Tab-separated table of C-alpha atoms and ligand atoms in Angstrom:
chain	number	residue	atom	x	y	z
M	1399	UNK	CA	-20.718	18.411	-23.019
M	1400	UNK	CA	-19.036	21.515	-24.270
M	1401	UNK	CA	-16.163	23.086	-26.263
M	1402	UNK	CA	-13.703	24.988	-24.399
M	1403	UNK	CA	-12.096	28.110	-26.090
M	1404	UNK	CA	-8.908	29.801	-24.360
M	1405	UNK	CA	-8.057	32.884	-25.530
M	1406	UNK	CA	-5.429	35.474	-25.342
M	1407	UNK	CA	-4.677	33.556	-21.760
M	1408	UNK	CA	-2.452	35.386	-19.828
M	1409	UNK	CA	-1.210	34.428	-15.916
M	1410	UNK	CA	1.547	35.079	-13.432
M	1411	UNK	CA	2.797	34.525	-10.100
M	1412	UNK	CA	3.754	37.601	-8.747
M	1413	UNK	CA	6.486	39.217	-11.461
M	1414	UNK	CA	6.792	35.630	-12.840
M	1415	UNK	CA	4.484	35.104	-16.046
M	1416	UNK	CA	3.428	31.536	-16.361
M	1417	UNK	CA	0.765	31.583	-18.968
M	1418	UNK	CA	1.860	33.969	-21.638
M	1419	UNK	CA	-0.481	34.418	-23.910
M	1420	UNK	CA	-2.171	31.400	-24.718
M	1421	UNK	CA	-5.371	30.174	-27.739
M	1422	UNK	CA	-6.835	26.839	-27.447
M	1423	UNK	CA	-9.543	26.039	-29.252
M	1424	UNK	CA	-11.124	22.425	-27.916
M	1425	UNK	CA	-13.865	20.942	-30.009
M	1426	UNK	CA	-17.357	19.718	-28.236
M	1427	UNK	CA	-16.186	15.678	-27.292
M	1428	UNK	CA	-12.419	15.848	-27.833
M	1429	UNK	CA	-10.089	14.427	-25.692
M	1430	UNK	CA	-6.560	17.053	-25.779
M	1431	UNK	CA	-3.629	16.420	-23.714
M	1432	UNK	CA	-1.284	19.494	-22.626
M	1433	UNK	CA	2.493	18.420	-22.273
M	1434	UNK	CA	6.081	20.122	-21.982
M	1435	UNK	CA	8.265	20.045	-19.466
M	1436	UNK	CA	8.080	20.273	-16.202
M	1437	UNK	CA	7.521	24.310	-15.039
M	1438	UNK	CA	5.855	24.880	-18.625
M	1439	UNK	CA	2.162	25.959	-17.297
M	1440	UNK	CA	0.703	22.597	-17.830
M	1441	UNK	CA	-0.839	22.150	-14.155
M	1442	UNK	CA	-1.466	26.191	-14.114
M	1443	UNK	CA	-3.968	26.296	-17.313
M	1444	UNK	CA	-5.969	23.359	-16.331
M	1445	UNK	CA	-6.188	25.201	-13.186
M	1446	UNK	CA	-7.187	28.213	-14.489
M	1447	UNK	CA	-9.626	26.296	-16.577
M	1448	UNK	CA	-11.299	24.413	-13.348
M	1449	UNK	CA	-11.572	28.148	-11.480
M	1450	UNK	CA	-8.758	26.982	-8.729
M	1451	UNK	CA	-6.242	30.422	-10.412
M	1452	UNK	CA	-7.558	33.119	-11.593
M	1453	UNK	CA	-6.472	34.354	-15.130
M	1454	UNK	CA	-4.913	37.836	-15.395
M	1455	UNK	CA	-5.930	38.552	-18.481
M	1456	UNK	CA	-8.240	36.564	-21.706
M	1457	UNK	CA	-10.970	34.870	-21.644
M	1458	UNK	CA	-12.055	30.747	-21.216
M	1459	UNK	CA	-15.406	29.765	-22.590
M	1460	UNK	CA	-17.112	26.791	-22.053
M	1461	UNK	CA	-19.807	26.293	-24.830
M	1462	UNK	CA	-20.598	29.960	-25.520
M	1463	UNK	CA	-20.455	31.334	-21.849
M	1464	UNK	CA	-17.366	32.926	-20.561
M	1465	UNK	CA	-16.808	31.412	-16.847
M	1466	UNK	CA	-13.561	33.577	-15.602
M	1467	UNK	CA	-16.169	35.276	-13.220
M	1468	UNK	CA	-17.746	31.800	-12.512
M	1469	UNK	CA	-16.923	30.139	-8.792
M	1470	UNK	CA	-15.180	26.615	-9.598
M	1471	UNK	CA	-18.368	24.957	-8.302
M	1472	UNK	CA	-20.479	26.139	-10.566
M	1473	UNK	CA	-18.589	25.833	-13.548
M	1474	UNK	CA	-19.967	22.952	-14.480
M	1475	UNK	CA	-16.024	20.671	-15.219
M	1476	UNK	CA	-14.732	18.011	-13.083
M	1477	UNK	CA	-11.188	17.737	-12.457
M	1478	UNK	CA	-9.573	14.659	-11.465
M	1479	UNK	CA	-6.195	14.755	-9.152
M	1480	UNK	CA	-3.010	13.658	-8.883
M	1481	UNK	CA	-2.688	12.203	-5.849
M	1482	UNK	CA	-6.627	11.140	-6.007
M	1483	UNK	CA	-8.133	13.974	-2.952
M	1484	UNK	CA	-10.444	11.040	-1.280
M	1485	UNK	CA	-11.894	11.540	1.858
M	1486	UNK	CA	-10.578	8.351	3.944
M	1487	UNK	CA	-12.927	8.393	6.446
M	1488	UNK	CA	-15.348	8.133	3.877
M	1489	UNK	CA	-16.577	4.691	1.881
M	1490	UNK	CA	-16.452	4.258	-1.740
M	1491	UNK	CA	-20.089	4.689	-2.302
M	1492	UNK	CA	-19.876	7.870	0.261
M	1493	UNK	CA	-16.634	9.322	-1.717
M	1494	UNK	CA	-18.786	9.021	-4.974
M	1495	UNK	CA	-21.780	10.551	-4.108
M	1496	UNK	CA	-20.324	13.712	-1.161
M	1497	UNK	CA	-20.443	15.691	-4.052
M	1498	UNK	CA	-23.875	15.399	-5.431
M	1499	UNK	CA	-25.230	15.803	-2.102
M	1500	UNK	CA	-23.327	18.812	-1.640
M	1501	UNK	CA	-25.558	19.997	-4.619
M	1502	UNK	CA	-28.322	19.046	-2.639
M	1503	UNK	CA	-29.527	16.250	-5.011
M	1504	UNK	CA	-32.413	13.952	-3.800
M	1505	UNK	CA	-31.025	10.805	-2.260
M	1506	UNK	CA	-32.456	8.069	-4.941
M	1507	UNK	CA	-31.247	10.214	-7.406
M	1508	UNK	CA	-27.572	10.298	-5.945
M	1509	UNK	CA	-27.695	6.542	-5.707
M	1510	UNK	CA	-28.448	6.264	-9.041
M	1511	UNK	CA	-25.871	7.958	-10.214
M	1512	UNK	CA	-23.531	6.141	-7.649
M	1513	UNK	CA	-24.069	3.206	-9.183
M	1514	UNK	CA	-24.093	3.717	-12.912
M	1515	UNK	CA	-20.876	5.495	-12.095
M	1516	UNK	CA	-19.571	2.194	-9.968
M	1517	UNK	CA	-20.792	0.266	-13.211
M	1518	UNK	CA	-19.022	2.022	-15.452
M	1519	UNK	CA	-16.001	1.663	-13.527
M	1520	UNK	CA	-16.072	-1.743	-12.167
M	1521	UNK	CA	-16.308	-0.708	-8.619
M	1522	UNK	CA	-19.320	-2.749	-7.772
M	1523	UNK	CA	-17.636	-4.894	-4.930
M	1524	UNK	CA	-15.493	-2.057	-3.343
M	1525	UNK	CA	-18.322	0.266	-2.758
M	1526	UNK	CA	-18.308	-0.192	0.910
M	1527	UNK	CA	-14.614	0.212	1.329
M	1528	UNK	CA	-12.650	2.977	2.557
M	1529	UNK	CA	-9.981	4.402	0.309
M	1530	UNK	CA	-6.905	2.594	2.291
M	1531	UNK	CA	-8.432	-0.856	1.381
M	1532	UNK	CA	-7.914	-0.056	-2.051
M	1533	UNK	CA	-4.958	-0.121	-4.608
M	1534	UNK	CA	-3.529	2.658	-6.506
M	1535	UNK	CA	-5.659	1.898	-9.633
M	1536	UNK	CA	-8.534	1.591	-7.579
M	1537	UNK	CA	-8.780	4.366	-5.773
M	1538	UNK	CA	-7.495	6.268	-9.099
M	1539	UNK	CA	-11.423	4.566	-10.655
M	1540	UNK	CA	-13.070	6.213	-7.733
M	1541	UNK	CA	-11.328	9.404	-8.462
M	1542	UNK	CA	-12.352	9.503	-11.790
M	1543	UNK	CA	-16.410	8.343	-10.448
M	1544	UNK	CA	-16.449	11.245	-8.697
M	1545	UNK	CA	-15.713	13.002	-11.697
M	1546	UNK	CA	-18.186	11.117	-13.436
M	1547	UNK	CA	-21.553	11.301	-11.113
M	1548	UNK	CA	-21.471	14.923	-11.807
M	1549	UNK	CA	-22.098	14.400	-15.181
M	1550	UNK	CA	-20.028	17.581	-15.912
M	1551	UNK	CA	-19.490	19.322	-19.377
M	1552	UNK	CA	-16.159	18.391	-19.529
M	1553	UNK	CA	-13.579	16.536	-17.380
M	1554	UNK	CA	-10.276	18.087	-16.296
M	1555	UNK	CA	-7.015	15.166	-15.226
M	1556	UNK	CA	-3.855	16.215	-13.792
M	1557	UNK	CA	-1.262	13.988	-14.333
M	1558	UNK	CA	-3.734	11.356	-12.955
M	1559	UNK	CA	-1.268	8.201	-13.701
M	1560	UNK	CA	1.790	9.537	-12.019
M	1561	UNK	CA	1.680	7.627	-9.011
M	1562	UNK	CA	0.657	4.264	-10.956
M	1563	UNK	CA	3.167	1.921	-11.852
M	1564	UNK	CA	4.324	1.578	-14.829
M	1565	UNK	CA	1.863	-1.392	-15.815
M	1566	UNK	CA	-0.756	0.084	-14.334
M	1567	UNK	CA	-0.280	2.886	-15.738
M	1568	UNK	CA	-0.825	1.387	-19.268
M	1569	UNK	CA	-3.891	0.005	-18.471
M	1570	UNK	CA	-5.609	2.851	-16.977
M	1571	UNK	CA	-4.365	4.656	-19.987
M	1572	UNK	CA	-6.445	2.410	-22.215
M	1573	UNK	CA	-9.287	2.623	-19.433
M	1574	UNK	CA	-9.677	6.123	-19.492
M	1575	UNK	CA	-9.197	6.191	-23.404
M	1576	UNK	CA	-12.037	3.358	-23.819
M	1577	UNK	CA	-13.988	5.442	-20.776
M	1578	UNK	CA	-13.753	8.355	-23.172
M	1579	UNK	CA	-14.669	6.558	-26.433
M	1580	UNK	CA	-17.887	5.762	-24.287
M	1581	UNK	CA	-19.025	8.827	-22.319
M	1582	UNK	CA	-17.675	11.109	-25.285
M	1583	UNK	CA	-17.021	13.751	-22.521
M	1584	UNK	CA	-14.854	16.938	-23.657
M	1585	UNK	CA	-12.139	16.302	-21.750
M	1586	UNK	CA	-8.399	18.534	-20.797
M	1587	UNK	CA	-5.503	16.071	-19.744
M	1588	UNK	CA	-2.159	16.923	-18.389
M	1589	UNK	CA	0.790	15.007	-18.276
M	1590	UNK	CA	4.636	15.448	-18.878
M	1591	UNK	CA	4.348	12.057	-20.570
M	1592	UNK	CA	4.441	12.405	-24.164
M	1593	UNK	CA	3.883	8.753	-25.067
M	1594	UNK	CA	0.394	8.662	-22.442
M	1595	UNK	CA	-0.291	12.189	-24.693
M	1596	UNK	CA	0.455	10.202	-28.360
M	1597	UNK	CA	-1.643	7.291	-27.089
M	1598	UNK	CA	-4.683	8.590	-25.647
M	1599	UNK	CA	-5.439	11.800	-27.126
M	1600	UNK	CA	-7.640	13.553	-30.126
M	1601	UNK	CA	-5.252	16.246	-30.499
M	1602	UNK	CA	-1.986	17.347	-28.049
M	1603	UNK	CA	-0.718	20.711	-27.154
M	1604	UNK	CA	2.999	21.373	-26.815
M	1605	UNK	CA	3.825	24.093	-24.065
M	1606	UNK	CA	6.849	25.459	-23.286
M	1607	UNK	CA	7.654	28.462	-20.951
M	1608	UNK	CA	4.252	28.979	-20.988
M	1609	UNK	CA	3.445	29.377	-24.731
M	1610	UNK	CA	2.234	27.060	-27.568
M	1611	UNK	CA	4.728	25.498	-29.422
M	1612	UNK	CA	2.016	23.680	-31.563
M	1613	UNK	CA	-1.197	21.915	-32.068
M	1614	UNK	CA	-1.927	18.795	-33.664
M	1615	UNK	CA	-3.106	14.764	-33.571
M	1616	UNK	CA	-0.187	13.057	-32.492
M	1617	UNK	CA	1.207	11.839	-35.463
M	1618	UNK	CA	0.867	15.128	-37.244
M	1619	UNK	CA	3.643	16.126	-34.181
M	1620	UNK	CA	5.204	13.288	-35.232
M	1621	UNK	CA	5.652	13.307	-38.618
M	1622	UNK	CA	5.338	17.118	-38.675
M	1623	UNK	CA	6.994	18.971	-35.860
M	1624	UNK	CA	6.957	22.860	-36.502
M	1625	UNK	CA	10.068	23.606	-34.559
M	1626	UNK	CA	12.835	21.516	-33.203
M	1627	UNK	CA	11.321	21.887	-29.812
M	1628	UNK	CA	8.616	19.486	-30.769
M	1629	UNK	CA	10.422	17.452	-32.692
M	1630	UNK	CA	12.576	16.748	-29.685
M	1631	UNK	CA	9.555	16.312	-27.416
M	1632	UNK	CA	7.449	14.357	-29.099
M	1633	UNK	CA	8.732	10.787	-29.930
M	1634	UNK	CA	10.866	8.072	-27.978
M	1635	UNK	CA	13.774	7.552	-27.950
M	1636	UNK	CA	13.765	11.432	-29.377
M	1637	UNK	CA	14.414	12.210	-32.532
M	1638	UNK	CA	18.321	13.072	-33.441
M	1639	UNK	CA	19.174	16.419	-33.650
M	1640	UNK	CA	22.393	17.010	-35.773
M	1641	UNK	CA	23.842	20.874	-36.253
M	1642	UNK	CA	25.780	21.397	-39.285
M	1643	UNK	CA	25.616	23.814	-42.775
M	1644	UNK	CA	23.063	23.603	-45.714
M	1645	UNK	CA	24.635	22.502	-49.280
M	1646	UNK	CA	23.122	23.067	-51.986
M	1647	UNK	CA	26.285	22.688	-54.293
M	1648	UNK	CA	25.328	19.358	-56.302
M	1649	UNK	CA	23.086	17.322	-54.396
M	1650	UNK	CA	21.224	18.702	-51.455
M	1651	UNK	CA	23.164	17.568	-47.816
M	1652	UNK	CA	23.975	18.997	-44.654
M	1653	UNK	CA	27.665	18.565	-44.070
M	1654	UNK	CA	28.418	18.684	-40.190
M	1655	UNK	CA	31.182	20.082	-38.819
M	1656	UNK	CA	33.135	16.797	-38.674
M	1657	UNK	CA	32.492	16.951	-42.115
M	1658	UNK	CA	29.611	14.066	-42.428
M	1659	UNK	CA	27.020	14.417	-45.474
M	1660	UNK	CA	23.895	14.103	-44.133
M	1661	UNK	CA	21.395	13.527	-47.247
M	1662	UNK	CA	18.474	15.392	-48.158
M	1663	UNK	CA	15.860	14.242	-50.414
M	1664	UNK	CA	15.100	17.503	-51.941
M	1665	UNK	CA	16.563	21.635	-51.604
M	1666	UNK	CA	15.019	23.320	-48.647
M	1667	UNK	CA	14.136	27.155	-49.012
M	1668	UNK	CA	17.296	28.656	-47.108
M	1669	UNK	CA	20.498	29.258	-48.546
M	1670	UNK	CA	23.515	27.270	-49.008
M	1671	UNK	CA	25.987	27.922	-46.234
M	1672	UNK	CA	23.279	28.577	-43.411
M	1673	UNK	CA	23.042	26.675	-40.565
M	1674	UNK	CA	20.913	24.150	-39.330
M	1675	UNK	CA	19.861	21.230	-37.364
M	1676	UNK	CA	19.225	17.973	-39.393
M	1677	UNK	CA	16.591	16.076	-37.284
M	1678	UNK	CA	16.286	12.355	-38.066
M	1679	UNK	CA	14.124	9.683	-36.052
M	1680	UNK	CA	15.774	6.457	-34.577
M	1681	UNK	CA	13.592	3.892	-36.991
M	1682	UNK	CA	14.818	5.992	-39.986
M	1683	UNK	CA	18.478	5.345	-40.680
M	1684	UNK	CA	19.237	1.740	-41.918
M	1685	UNK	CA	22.192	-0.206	-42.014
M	1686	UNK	CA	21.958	-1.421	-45.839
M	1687	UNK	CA	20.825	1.863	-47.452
M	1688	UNK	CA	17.655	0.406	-47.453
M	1689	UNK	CA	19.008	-2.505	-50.070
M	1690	UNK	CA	20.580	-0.298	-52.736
M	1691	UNK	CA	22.562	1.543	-50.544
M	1692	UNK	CA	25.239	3.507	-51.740
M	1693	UNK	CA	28.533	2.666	-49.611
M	1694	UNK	CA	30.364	5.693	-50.353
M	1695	UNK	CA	27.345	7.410	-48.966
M	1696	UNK	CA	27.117	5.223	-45.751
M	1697	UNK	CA	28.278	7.257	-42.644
M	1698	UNK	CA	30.735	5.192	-40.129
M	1699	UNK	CA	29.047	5.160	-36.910
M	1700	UNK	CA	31.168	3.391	-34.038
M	1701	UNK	CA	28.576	1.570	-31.893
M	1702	UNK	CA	28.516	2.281	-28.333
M	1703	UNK	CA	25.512	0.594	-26.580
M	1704	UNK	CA	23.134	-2.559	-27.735
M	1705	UNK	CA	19.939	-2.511	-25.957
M	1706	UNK	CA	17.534	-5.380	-27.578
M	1707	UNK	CA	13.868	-5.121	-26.747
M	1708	UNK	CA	12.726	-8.410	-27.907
M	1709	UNK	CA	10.366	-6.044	-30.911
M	1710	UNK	CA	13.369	-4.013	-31.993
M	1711	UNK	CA	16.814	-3.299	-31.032
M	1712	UNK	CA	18.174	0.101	-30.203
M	1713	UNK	CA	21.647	0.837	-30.455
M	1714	UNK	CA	23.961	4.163	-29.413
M	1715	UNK	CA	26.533	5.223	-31.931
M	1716	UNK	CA	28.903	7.427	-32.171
M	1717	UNK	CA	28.859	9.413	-35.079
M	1718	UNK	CA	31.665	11.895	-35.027
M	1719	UNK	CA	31.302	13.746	-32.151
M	1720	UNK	CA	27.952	12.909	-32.131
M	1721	UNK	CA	25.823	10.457	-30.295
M	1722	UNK	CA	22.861	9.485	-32.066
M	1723	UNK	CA	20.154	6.467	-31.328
M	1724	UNK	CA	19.350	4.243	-34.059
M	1725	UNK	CA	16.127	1.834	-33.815
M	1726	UNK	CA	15.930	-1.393	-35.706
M	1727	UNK	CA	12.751	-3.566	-36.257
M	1728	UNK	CA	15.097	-6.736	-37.259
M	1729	UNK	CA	17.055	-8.320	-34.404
M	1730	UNK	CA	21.047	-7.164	-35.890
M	1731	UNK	CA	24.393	-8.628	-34.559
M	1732	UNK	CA	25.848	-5.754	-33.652
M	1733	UNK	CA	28.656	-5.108	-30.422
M	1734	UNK	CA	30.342	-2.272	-28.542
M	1735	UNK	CA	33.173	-0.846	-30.323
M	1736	UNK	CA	32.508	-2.451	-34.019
M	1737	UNK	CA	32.000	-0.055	-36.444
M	1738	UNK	CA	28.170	-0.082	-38.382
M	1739	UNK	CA	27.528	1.894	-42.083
M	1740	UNK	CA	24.576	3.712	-41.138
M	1741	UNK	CA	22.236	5.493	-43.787
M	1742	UNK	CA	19.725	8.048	-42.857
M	1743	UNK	CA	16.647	8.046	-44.875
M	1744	UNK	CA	16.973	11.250	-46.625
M	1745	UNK	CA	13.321	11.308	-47.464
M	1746	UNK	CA	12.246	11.286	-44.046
M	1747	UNK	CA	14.821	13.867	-42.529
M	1748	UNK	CA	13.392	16.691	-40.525
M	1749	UNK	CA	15.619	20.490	-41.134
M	1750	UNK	CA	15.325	23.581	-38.806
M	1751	UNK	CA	17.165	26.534	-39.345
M	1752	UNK	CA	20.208	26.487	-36.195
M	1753	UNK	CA	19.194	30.400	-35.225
M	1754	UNK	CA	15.340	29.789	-34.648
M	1755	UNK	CA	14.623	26.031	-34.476
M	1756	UNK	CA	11.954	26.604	-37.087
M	1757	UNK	CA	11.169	24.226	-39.241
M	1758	UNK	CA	12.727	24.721	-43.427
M	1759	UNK	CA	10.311	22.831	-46.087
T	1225	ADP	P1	3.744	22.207	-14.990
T	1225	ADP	O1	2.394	21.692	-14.605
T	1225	ADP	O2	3.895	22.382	-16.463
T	1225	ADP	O3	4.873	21.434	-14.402
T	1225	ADP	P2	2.986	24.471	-13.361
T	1225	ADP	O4	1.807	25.019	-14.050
T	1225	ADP	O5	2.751	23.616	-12.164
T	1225	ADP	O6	3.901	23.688	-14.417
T	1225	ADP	O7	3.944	25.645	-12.931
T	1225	ADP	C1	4.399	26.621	-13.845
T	1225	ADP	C2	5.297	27.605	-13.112
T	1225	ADP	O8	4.555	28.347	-12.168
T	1225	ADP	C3	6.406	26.920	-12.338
T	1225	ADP	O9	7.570	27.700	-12.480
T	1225	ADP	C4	5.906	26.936	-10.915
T	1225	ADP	O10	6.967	26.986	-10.018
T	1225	ADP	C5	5.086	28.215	-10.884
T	1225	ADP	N1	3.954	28.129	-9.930
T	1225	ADP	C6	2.947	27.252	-9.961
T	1225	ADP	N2	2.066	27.462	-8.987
T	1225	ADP	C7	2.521	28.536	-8.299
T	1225	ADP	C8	2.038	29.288	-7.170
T	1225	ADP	N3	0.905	28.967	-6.553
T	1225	ADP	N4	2.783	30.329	-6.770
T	1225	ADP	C9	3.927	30.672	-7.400
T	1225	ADP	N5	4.425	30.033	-8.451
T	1225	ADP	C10	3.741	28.967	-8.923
C-alpha cells in the first residue's frame, strides 16, 4: 500500500485542457472518491494515475517514487472497469489468475492467490465458469479479483457500479466498502454518483471543468460546502439555492426579489445590499417554526408535488417564483395547490456571494 500525491496535474486533448492544474494529496489506506459532472476529468485523472494518458505537465507519486515515466504495468495499481474487460473465452479461475501469469509467477503461487482472492469474494462455486454464465454483480466480483490477486499498492475503480441495478448497486457499494475496511488498500474511485461518493468514501473530491472545487469527508461537503457548486452537488434532493440581497438593516435576512425574508442566524462579512444566493437543505425548513414559530415570519409556499417515501415525505413548493424541495421526517397531510407556512432554519442556512459562488461566513 501507498499514498498517492498529484501535483500541479495538468492534461489536454489536443487544444482542449481537461486536467487543469490539479493537487491531491491521498493518505497511505484511504479510500477517496472523485465526482462532478459528467466531462469534468473524473475518468481522465484516474487514467492518468493508472499510466493509460499521459500527463502534460506535474507530477503523480506513489509512496515516494514519481511513476509519470513508469509503463502502466509496472506501476504497481490495479484499476477496475466499467464495463468489467473479462476475457470470455476465459473461466473464472483463468480470468483471475491471466494476469499473474503474465508476470510470470510460479503456478502454485498463482493458485494461491486465485483462491484467497475467490474467498474473499465469494466466488468459490463460479470458478469454473465463463463470464456469460455469470450476473452483473458477479462478474463485477471477478473484476475486482483480478484487481485483487495482484496485490497492488493501490486500487483504481471507474464508475464500477454503473451498469448494476439499482439494488445491486447498493450492495456492492457496501461490498466494496466492507472489502476495503478489510484489505485497507489505498484506493481512487470514480463515479458521477454523489450519494455512492458520501457513502463509501474516506474523503471525496469535487471536480469541475477539470479543477478542484474542494476536498473533504463527506459530511464536511455537506455541512460545509466552500462554494455553491458543491453545495449543489453534494446532497439529495440538492440543496435550495435562492438569489436575492443581503440585509443587514435590523435583523440579518436575505430579502429576494419577490420580496421574501429569508432569515439568517447571524451577519455575514459582506455588505448590506450585495447579492447573494441563500442555500438551504430540504430537511431544514419546517412547517411549525420548529414549535415557536413566528407566523409573521413563516413564508407562504403553495405546494406543488407530494412525493411520500414511507421514511419521509418530500414535497415541491412554490415559493414566489421559486421552486424549492422541502423534506419532512414526519408523514404531513399536505395536497397540490394548498398553501403550507414554511420556515427555514436560519441557523443552518448556507450564503454565497451571487458574483463568485463563494461561500460568506
Ligand atoms: P468524466 O470522467 O468526468 O466524465 P472524462 O475524463 O471522461 O470526464 O473526460 C473529460 C473531457 O475530456 C471530456 O470533455 C471528454 O470528451 C474529453 N476526452 C476524454 N478522453 C478523450 C480522448 N481520448 N480524446 C479527446 N478528448 C477526450
Amino acid at each position: 500500500m501507498a499514498s498517492i500525491s498529484i501535483r500541479k496535474l495538468f492534461k489536454q486533448f489536443g487544444n482542449t485542457p481537461v486536467i487543469r492544474g490539479i493537487d491531491i494529496e491521498i493518505r497511505d489506506g484511504e479510500f477517496v472518491a472523485l465526482v462532478g459532472p459528467s466531462g469534468c476529468g473524473k475518468s481522465t485523472l484516474l487514467r492518468t494515475i493508472a499510466g493509460l494518458e499521459n500527463a502534460d505537465a506535474g507530477d503523480i507519486l506513489l509512496g515516494e517514487r514519481r511513476i509519470n515515466d513508469t509503463a502502466p504495468r509496472d506501476r504497481d495499481v490495479a484499476m477496475v472497469f466499467q464495463n468489467y474487460a473479462l476475457y470470455p473465452h476465459m473461466t473464472v479461475a483463468q480470468n483471475l489468475g491471466f494476469g499473474l501469469s503474465i508476470q510470470g509467477l510460479p503456478r502454485d503461487q498463482i493458485a494461491r492467490r486465485v483462491q484467497a482472492a475467490a474467498e474473499t469474494l465469494g466466488l468459490q462455486e463460479l470458478l469454473a465458469r465463463r463470464p456469460r454464465q455469470l450476473s452483473g454483480g458477479q462478474r463485477q466480483r471477478v473484476a475486482m479479483g483480478r484487481a485483487i490477486v495482484r496485490q497492488p499498492q493501490a486500487f483504481l475503480f471507474d464508475e464500477p457500479l454503473s451498469n448494476l441495478d439499482a439494488k445491486l448497486r447498493v450492495q456492492m457499494r457496501t461490498e466494496i466498502k466492507a472489502l476495503h475496511q478489510r484489505l485497507g488498500t489505498t484506493t481512487v474511485y470514480v463515479t458521477h454518483d454523489q450519494v455512492e461518493a458520501m457513502t463509501m468514501a474516506d474523503r471525496i473530491v469535487v471536480l469541475k471543468d477539470g479543477r478542484v472545487e474542494q476536498i473533504g469527508a463527506p459530511l464536511e461537503l455537506y455541512d460545509q460546502p466552500r462554494n455553491a457548486f458543491v453545495a449543489g452537488f453534494i446532497g439529495s434532493p440538492a440543496m435550495n439555492i435562492i438569489a436575492g440581497r443581503l440585509q443587514l438593516d435590523g435583523a440579518p435576512h436575505v430579502l429576494t426579489d419577490d420580496g421574501l425574508r429569508l432569515p439568517l442566524h447571524r451577519a455575514p462579512r459582506a455588505a448590506h445590499g450585495d447579492r447573494v444566493l441563500y442555500g438551504t437543505r430540504p430537511e431544514h425548513f419546517t412547517i411549525d417554526g420548529g414549535g415557536n414559530g413566528d407566523a409573521d415570519a413563516a413564508l407562504p409556499a403553495d405546494v406543488i408535488v407530494v412525493e411520500p417515501t414511507g421514511s419521509e415525505t418530500q414535497v415541491a413548493l412554490k415559493l414566489g417564483t421559486q421552486t424549492v424541495i422541502a423534506a419532512f421526517r414526519e408523514r404531513i397531510d399536505a395536497r397540490p395547490g394548498e398553501r403550507l407556512p414554511l420556515w427555514p432554519v436560519a441557523a443552518k442556512a448556507h450564503l454565497f456571494d451571487a458574483a463568485g459562488g463563494h461561500r460568506l461566513d
